[in-house]
Amino acid sequence: MKLNPLFAALVVFPTLVISVAFAQKPADSTPQRAAPSEFIIFPWGGMPGDPASGRWGDLADMDAMMRDLYDCGFNTSGFIGVQNLQYARNNHLLGILSSGINPTRETTQEIADETVQKLLDSITDPEDRQAVYAIYLRDEPNASLFPQLNVWSNAVKKQGVMPYINLFPDYASSQQLGTKDYEEHLDQYVEICQPPYISYDNYSLFEGGRLDEDRFYGNLDSIRNQSLQAGIPFWNVILSNAHFAYAEPSDATLAIQVYSTLAYGGKGIGYFTYYAPQVGNYRLAPIDRFGYRTKTWEMMRNINLQIHSLVPVYSQLKSVNVFHTGTIPRGGQGIDSAKLVESVNGDSLLIGEFVDPDGKPFAMVVNKKMHSSTAFSIQFKDKGRVMLVSSFNRGKVPFGGEQVWLAPGCGVLLCVE
């Protein structure tokens, strides 16, 4: 998926259960958690085999593995088999169901319909069936596969669940994309597959904690534009382990990816990966190769819980513009494009502008500095008191005093009252 084709086969867990699951109905009755339909948070990839025969690190069995995901702030599991849906729902998770479908083979709509129906009919418990949020079909497909993916997507959608397809980043080659450029790839995908959302991955954090802004924000800009044009949400699969020359996870690397996605109007975050692959220099995923939590686990829980705190307000907002201060990355624009913000005092900021259903202005402000905090001030065109939507207590507080400081990579959601 996220790797060079030469390495793709190497990252599979020896005991990996390749499975995928999503669901159409919130399984989590806890009021402090967002439902996947509002904002999906999921670990990208399969789960190691059930450790029930012998304790695996911090995780004693499949139920413990699902509870661990919930405790870390997820609302959707990784790719799981039918037999593990019960553990997902028991721990307030929906699932991405592994299908075993090979969409590279041509088939008729009738056969695809029957295959998907048979897969879901194999789920005998009605409550387990309700825990299926989506069915995995393909990662990073060439455009030549889009017609067949449309057949399988239709079959899945007929069952009331979502097909899961994840797209290449924009630094993929034209040979990988199967089109002359990335824009054509996105256009064909949306036109042919008629997806209910767009999921893609992009890894642009490198050793030393350096963010390649052109690569990261340029891709976000393309996806956001396609998302708005098609009237569907988008999900961003981001980097949460170190491998190759990619950066080791930190509070700043997780925050910059999450808050930038929010500023661009994204409605989902996937993490690559949650379990460390047992190959090469993969390291510092939330769960290591022995099944123990690493320092990344607590950092990921922290940022996920911030998402949950913001979603009740954020999920109601409509993205109307994005701009940058300081250096403007590829595809970006400056404050002269602002629609709702009058002025911003602060360098190296990303600002996403939104309106709520009543037209009330909001702004997500992100500190793009990876190694230093920053203070800023802001004025909206609408006059009134600027308030901060708390990432911690689900309330609003006045924006001022110590609230004007942003940690590296972090963001805040502001509005006017």
mmCIF file of C-alpha atoms in Angstrom, residues 23-26 34-41 75-76 94 133 162 233 235 267 311 315:
data_model
loop_
_atom_site.group_PDB
_atom_site.id
_atom_site.type_symbol
_atom_site.label_atom_id
_atom_site.label_comp_id
_atom_site.label_asym_id
_atom_site.label_seq_id
_atom_site.Cartn_x
_atom_site.Cartn_y
_atom_site.Cartn_z
ATOM 1 C CA ALA A 23 -20.392 -0.333 9.773
ATOM 2 C CA GLN A 24 -23.463 1.752 9.067
ATOM 3 C CA LYS A 25 -24.745 2.034 12.613
ATOM 4 C CA PRO A 26 -22.892 3.408 15.646
ATOM 5 C CA ALA A 34 -17.759 10.291 17.834
ATOM 6 C CA ALA A 35 -19.428 7.746 15.568
ATOM 7 C CA PRO A 36 -17.545 6.727 12.391
ATOM 8 C CA SER A 37 -20.318 8.330 10.357
ATOM 9 C CA GLU A 38 -19.328 11.667 11.925
ATOM 10 C CA PHE A 39 -15.569 11.171 11.824
ATOM 11 C CA ILE A 40 -13.877 7.820 11.298
ATOM 12 C CA ILE A 41 -10.664 6.954 13.195
ATOM 13 C CA ASN A 75 -14.041 4.058 16.721
ATOM 14 C CA THR A 76 -13.326 1.533 13.953
ATOM 15 C CA LEU A 94 -17.310 -0.876 14.092
ATOM 16 C CA TYR A 133 -19.127 -0.480 8.539
ATOM 17 C CA MET A 162 -19.491 1.030 2.346
ATOM 18 C CA PRO A 233 -16.048 13.521 2.473
ATOM 19 C CA TRP A 235 -10.220 10.471 4.813
ATOM 20 C CA LYS A 267 -13.760 13.653 7.958
ATOM 21 C CA VAL A 311 -16.288 16.393 16.445
ATOM 22 C CA SER A 315 -18.859 17.589 12.083
#
